[in-house]
PDB file of C-alpha atoms in Angstrom:
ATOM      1  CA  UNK A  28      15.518 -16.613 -14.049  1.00  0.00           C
ATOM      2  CA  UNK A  29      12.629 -18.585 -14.638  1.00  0.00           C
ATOM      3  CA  UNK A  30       9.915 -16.774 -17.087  1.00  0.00           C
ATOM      4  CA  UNK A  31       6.192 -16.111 -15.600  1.00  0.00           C
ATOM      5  CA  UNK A  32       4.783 -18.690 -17.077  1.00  0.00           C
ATOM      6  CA  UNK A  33       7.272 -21.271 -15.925  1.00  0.00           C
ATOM      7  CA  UNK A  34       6.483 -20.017 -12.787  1.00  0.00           C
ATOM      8  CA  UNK A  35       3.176 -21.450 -12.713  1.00  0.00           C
ATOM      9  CA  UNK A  36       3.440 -24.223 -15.524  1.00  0.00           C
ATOM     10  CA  UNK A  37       3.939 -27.050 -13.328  1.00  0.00           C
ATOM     11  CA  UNK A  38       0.419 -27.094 -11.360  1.00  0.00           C
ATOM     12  CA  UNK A  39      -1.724 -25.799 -14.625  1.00  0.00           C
ATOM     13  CA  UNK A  40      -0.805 -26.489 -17.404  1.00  0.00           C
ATOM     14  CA  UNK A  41      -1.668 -25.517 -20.606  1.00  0.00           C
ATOM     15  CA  UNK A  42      -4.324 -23.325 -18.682  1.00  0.00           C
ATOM     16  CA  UNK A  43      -1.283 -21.524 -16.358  1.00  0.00           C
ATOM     17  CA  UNK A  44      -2.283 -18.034 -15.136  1.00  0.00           C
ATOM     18  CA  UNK A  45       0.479 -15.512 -15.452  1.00  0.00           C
ATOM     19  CA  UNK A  46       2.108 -14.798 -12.377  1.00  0.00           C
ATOM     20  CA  UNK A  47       5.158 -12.608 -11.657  1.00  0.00           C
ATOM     21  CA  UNK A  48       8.174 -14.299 -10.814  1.00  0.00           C
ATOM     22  CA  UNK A  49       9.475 -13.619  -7.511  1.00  0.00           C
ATOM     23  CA  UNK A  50      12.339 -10.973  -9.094  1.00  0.00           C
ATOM     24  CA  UNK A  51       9.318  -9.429 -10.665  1.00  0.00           C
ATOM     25  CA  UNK A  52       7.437  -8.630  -8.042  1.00  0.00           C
ATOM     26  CA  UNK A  53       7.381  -4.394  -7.049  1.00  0.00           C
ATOM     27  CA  UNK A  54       6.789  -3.323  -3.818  1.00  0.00           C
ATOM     28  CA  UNK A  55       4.355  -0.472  -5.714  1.00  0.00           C
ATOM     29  CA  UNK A  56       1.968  -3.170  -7.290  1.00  0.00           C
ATOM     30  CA  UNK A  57       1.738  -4.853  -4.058  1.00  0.00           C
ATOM     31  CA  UNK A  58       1.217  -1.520  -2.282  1.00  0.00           C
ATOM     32  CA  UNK A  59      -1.760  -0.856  -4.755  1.00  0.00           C
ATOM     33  CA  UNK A  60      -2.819  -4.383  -4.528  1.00  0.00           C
ATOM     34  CA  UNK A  61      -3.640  -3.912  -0.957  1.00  0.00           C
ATOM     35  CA  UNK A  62      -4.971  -0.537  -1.432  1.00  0.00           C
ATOM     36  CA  UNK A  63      -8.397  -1.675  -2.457  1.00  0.00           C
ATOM     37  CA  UNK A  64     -10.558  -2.221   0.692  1.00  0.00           C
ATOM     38  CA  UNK A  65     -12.341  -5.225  -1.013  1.00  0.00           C
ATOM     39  CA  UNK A  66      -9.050  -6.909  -2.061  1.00  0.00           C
ATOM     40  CA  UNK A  67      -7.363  -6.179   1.435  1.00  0.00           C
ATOM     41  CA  UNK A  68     -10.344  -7.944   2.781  1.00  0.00           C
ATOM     42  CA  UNK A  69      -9.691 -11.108   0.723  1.00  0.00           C
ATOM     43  CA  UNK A  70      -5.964 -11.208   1.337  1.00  0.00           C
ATOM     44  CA  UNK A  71      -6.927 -11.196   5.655  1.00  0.00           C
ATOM     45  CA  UNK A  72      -9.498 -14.486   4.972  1.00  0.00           C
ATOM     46  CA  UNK A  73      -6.891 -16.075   3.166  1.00  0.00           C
ATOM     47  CA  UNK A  74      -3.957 -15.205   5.246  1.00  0.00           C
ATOM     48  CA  UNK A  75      -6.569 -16.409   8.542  1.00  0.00           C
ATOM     49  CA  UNK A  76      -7.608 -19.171   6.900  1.00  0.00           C
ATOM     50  CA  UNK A  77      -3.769 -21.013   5.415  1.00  0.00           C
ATOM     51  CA  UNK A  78      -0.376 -21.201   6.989  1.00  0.00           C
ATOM     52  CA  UNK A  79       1.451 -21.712   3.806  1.00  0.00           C
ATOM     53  CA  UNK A  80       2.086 -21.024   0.145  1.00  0.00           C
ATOM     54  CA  UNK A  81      -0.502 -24.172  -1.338  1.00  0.00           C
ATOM     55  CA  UNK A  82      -3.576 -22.235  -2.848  1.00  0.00           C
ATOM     56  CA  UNK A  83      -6.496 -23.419  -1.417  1.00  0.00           C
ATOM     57  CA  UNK A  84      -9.380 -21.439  -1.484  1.00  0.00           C
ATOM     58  CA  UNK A  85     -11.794 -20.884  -4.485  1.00  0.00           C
ATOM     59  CA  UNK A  86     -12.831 -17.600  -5.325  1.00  0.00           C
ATOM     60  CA  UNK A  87     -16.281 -18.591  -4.152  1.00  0.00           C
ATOM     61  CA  UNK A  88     -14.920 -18.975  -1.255  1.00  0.00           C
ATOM     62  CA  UNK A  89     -15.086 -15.164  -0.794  1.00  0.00           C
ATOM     63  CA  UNK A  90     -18.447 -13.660  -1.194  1.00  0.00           C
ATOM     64  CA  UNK A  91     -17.720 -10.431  -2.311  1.00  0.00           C
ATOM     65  CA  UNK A  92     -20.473  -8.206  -2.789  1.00  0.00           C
ATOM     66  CA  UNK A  93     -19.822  -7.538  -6.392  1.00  0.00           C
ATOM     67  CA  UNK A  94     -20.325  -9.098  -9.871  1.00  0.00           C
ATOM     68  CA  UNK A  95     -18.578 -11.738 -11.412  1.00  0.00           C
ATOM     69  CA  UNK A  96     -16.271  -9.619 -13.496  1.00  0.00           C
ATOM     70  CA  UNK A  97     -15.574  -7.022 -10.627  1.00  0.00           C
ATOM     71  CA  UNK A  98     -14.318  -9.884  -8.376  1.00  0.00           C
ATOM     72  CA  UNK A  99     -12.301 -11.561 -11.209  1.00  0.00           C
ATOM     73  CA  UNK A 100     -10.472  -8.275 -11.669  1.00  0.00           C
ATOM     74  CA  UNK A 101      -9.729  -7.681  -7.807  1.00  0.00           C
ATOM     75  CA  UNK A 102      -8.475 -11.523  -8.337  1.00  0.00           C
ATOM     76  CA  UNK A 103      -6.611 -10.822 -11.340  1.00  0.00           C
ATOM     77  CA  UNK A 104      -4.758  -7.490  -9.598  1.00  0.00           C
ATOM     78  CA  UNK A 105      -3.441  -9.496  -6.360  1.00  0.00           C
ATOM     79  CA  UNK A 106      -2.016 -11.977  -8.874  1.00  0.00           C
ATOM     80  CA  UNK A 107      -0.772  -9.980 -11.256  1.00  0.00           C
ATOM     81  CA  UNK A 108       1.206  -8.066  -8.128  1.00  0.00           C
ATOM     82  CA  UNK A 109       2.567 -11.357  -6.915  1.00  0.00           C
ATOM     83  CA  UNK A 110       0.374 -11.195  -3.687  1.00  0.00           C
ATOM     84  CA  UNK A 111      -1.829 -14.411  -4.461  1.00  0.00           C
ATOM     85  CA  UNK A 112      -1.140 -17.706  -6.702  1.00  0.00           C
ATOM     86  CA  UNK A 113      -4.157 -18.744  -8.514  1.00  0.00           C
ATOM     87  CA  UNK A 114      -4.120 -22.248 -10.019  1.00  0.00           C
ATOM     88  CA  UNK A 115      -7.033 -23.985 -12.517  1.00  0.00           C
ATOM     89  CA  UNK A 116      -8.638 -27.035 -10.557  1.00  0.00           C
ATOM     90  CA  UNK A 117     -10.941 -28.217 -12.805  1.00  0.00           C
ATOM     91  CA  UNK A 118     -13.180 -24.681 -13.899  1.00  0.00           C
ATOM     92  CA  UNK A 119     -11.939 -23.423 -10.365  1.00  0.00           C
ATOM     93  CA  UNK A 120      -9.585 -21.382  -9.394  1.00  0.00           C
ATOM     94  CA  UNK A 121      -7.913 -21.718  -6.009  1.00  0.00           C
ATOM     95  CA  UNK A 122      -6.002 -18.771  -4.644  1.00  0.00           C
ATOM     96  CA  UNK A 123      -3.060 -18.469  -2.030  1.00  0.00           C
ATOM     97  CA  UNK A 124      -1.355 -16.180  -0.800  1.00  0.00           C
ATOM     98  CA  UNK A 125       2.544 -15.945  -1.859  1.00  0.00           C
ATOM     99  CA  UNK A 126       3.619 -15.551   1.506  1.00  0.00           C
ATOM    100  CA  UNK A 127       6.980 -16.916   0.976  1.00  0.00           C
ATOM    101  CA  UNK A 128       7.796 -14.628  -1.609  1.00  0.00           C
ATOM    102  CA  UNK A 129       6.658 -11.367  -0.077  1.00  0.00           C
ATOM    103  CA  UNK A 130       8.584 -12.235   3.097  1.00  0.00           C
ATOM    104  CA  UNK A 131      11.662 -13.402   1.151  1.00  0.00           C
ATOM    105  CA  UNK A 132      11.340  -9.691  -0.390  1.00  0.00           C
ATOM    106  CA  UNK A 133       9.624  -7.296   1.715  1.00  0.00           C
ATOM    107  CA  UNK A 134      10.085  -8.946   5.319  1.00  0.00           C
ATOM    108  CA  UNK A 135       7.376  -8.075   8.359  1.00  0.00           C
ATOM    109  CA  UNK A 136       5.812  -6.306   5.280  1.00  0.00           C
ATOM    110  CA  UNK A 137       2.677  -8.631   5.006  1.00  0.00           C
ATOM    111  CA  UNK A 138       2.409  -9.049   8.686  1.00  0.00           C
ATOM    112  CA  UNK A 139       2.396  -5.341   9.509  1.00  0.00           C
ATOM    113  CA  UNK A 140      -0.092  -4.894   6.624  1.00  0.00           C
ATOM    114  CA  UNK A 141      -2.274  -7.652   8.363  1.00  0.00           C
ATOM    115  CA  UNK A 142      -2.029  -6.407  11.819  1.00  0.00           C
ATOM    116  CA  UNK A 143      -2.530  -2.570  11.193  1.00  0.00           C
ATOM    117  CA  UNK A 144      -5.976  -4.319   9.315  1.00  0.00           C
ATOM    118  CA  UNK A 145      -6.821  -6.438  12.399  1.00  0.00           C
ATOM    119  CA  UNK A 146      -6.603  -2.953  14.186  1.00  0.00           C
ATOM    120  CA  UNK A 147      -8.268  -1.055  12.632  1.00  0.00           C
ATOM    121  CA  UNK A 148     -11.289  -3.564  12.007  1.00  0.00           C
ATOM    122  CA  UNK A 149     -11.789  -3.427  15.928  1.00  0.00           C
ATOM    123  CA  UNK A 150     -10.876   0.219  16.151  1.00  0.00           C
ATOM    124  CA  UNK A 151     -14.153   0.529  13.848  1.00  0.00           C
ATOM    125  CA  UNK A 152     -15.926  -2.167  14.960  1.00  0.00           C
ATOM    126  CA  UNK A 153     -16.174  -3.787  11.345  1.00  0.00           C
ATOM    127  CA  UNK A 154     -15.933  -7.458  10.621  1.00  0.00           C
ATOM    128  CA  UNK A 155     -13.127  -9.175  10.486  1.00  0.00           C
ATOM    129  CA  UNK A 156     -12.981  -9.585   6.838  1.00  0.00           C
ATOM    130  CA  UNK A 157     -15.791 -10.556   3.825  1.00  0.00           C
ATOM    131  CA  UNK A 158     -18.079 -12.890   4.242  1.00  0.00           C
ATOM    132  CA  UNK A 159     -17.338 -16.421   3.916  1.00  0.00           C
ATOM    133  CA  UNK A 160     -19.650 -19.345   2.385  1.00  0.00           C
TER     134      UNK A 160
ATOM    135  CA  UNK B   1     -13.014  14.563  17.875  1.00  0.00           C
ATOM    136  CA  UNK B   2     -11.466  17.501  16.622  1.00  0.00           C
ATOM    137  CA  UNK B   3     -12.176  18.562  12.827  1.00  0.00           C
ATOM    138  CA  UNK B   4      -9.522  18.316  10.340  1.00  0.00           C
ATOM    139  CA  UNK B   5      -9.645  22.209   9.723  1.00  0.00           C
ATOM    140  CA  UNK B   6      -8.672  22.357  13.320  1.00  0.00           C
ATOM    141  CA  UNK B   7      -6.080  19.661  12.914  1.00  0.00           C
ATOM    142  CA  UNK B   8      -4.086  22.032  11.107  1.00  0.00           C
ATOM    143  CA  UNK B   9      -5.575  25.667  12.146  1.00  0.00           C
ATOM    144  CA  UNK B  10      -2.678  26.786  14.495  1.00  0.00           C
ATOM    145  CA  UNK B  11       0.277  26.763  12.851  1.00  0.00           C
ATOM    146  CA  UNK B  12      -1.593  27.951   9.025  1.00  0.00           C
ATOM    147  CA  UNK B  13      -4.152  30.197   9.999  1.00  0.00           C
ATOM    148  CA  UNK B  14      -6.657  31.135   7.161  1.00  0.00           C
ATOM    149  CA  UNK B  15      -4.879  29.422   5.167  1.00  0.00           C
ATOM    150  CA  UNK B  16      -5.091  26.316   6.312  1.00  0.00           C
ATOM    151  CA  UNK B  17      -4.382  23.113   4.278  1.00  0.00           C
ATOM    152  CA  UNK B  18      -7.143  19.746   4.837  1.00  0.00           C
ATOM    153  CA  UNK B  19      -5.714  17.269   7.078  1.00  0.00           C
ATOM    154  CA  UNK B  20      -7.584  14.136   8.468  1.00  0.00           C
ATOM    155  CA  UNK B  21      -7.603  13.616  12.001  1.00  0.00           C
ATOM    156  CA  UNK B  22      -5.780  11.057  13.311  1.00  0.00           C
ATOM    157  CA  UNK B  23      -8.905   8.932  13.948  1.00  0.00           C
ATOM    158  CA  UNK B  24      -9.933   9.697  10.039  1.00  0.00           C
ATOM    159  CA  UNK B  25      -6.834   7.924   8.573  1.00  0.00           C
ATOM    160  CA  UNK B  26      -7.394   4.783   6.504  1.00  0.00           C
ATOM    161  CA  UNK B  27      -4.838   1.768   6.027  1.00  0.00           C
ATOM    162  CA  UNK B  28      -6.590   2.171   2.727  1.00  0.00           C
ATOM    163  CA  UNK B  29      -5.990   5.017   1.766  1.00  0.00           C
ATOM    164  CA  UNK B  30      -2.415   4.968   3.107  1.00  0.00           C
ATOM    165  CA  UNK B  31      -1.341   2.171   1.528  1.00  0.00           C
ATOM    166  CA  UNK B  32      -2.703   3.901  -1.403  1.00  0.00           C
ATOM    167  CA  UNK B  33      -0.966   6.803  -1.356  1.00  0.00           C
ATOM    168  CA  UNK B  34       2.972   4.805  -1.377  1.00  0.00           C
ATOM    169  CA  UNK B  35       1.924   2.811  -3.856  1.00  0.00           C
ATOM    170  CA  UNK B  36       2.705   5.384  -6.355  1.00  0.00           C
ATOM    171  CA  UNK B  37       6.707   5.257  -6.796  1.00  0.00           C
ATOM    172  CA  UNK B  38       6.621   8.764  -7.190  1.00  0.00           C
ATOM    173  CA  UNK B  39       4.871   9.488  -3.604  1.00  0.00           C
ATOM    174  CA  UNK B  40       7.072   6.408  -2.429  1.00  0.00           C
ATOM    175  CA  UNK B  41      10.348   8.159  -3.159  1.00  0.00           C
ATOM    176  CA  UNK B  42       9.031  11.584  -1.309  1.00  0.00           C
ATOM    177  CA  UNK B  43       7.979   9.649   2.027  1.00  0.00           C
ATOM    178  CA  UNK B  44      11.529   7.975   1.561  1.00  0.00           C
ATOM    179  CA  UNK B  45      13.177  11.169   1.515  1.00  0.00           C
ATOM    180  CA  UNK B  46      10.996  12.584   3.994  1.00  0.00           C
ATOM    181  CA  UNK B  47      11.931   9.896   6.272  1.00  0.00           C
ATOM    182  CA  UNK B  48      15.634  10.052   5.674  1.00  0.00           C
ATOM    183  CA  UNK B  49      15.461  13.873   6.366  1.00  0.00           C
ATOM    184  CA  UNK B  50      13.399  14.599   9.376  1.00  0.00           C
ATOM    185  CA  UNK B  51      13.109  12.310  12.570  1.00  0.00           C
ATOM    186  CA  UNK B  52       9.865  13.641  14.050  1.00  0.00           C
ATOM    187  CA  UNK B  53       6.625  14.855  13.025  1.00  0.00           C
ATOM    188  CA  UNK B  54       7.578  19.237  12.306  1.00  0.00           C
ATOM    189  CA  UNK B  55       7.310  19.653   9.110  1.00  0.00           C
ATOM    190  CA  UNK B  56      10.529  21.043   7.371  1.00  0.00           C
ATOM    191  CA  UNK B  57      10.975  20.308   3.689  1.00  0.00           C
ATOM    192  CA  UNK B  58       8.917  22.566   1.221  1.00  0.00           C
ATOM    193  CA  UNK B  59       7.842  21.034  -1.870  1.00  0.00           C
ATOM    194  CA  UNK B  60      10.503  22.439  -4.148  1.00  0.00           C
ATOM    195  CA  UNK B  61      13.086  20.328  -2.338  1.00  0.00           C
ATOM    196  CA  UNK B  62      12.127  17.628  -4.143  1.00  0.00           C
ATOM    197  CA  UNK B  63      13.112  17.859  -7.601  1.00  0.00           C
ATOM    198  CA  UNK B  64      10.535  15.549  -8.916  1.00  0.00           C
ATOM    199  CA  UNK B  65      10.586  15.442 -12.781  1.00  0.00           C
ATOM    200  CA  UNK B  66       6.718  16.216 -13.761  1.00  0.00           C
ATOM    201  CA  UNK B  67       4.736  18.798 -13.990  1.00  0.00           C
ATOM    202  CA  UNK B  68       4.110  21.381 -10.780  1.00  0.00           C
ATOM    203  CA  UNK B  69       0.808  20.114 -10.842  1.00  0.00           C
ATOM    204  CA  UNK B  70       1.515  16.781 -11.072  1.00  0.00           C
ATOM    205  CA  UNK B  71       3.462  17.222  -8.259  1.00  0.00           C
ATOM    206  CA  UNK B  72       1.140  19.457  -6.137  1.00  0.00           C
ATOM    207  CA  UNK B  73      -1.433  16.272  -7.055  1.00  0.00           C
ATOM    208  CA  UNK B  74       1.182  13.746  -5.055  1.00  0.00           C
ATOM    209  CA  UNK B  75       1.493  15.951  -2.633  1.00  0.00           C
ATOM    210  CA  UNK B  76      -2.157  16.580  -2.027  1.00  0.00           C
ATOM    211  CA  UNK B  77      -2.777  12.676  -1.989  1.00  0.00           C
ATOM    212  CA  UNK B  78      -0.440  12.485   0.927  1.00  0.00           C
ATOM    213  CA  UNK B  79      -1.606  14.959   2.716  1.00  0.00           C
ATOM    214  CA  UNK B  80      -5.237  13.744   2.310  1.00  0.00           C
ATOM    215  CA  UNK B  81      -4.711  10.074   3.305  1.00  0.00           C
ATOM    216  CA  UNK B  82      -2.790  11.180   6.678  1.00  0.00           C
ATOM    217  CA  UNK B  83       0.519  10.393   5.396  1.00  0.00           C
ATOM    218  CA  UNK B  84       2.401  14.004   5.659  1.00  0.00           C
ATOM    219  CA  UNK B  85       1.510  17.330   7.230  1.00  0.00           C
ATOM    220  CA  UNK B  86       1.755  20.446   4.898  1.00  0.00           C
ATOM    221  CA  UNK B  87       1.468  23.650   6.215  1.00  0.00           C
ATOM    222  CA  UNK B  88       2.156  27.256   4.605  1.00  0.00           C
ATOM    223  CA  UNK B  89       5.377  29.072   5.696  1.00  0.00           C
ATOM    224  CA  UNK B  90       4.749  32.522   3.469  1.00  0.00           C
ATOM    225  CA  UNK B  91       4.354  30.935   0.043  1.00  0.00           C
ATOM    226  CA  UNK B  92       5.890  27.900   0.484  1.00  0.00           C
ATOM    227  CA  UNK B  93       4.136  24.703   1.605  1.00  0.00           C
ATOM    228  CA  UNK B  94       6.717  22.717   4.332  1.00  0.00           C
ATOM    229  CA  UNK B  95       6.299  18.826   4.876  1.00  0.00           C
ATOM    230  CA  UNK B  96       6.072  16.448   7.112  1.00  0.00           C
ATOM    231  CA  UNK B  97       5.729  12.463   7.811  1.00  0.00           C
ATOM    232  CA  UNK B  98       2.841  12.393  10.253  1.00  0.00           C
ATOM    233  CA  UNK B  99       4.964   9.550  11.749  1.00  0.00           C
ATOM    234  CA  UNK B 100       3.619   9.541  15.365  1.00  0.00           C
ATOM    235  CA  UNK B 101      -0.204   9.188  14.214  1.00  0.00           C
ATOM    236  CA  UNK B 102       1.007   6.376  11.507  1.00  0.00           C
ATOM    237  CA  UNK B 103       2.825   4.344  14.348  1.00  0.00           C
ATOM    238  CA  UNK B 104       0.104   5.181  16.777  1.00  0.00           C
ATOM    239  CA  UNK B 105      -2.588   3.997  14.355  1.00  0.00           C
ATOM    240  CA  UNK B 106      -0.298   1.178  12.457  1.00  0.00           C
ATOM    241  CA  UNK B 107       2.921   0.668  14.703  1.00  0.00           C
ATOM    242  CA  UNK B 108       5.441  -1.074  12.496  1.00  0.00           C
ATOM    243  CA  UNK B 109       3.896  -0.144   9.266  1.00  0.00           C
ATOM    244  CA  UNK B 110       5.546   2.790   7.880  1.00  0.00           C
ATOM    245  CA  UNK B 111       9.035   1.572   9.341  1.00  0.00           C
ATOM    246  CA  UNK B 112       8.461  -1.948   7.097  1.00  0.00           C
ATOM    247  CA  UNK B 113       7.561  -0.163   3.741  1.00  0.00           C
ATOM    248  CA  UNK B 114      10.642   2.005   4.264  1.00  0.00           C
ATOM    249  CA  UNK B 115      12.539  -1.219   4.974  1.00  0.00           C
ATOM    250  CA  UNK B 116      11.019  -2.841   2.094  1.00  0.00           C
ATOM    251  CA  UNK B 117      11.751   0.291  -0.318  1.00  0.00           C
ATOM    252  CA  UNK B 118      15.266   0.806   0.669  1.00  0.00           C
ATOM    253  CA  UNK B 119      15.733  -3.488  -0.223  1.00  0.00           C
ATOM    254  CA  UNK B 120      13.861  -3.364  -3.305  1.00  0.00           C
ATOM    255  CA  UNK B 121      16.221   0.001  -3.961  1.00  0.00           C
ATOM    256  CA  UNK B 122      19.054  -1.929  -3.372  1.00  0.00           C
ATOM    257  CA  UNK B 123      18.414  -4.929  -5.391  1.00  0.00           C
ATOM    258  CA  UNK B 124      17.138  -3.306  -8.487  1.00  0.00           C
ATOM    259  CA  UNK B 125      20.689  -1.016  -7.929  1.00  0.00           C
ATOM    260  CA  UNK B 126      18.217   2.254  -8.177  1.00  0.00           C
ATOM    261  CA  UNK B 127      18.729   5.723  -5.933  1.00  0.00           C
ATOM    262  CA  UNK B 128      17.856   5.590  -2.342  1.00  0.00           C
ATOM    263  CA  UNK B 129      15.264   8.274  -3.309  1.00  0.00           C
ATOM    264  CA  UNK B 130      14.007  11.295  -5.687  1.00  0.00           C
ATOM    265  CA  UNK B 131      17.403  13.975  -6.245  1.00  0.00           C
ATOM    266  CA  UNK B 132      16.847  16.644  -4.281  1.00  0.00           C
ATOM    267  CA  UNK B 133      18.184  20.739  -4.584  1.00  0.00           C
TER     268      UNK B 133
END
């Protein structure tokens, strides 16, 4: 079994991130992960916005209505669950989600998660997800 | 729109117990409420034991190894985020999954996070769910 940081040496670096390997990851943590309205809304934009596992978006991608700190610890919880990779580019982070994992683990999981949040985001006539920039 | 003291007014009487309506549930909140492995292994059990929405399994069924207050907390978090249906039989509270308004609301949802639990069960060689009396 690879260790966490092994996990996400080879793209970062001296300046990895901790992530869970995939063993590691608990259907509880993710369950909380998505628990949080704001970090629910983040995981829809990035599942709507990349078909694979290759992070992609900054986290200034997401506008999220809160400080600094607040969204760095919504980031830090859906990594620390093994929902989302988060890789240094440069003082960036990009984040993606780790769909391949979840469905290797929990399968339809993520999908039913994303669907009962596409309907019930037109059953209250909210947006889609956060704001994007 | 029906209140949520109606909701649950004709089977308990006075002493009815707080239920959201079926158009007050939040994935949220939900999602929430099974992230706690505690609450997961109930709605597990629940699940295994009942195959419709009457409630039939009072609380002391399920031996869980806190405090009664602790437990009547987990219990109470259920029952507020729409995820079981506790109503008073003499001084016992029964439960139930609310599974028809969770499929109705989230179809597919509850059935994958008891697929995922029972794999994640399995592969970490744990119970299949809290030991019951």
């Amino acid at each position: 079994m690879t260790t966490a940081a092994a996990h996400a040496a080879p793209s970062t670096g001296n300046r990895a991130l901790a992530h869970p390997d995939r063993s590691e990851i608990r259907l509880e943590a993710v369950l909380h992960a998505l628990s949080d309205p704001m970090r629910l809304a983040v995981v829809r934009e990035m599942a709507s916005a990349q078909g694979n596992d290759s992070p992609g978006l900054s986290c200034s991608h997401f506008a999220l209505p809160v400080t600094k700190s607040t969204s760095t610890h919504h980031f830090r919880v859906l990594r620390e669950s093994g929902v989302i990779e988060q890789v240094y580019r440069g003082t960036a982070k990009l984040n993606g989600l780790r769909r391949a994992d979840l469905d290797a683990l929990f399968p339809g999981l993520l999908d039913s998660v994303l669907s009962a949040a596409d309907r019930q985001a037109e059953r209250l006539g909210e947006d889609e997800g956060p704001q994007t920039s």
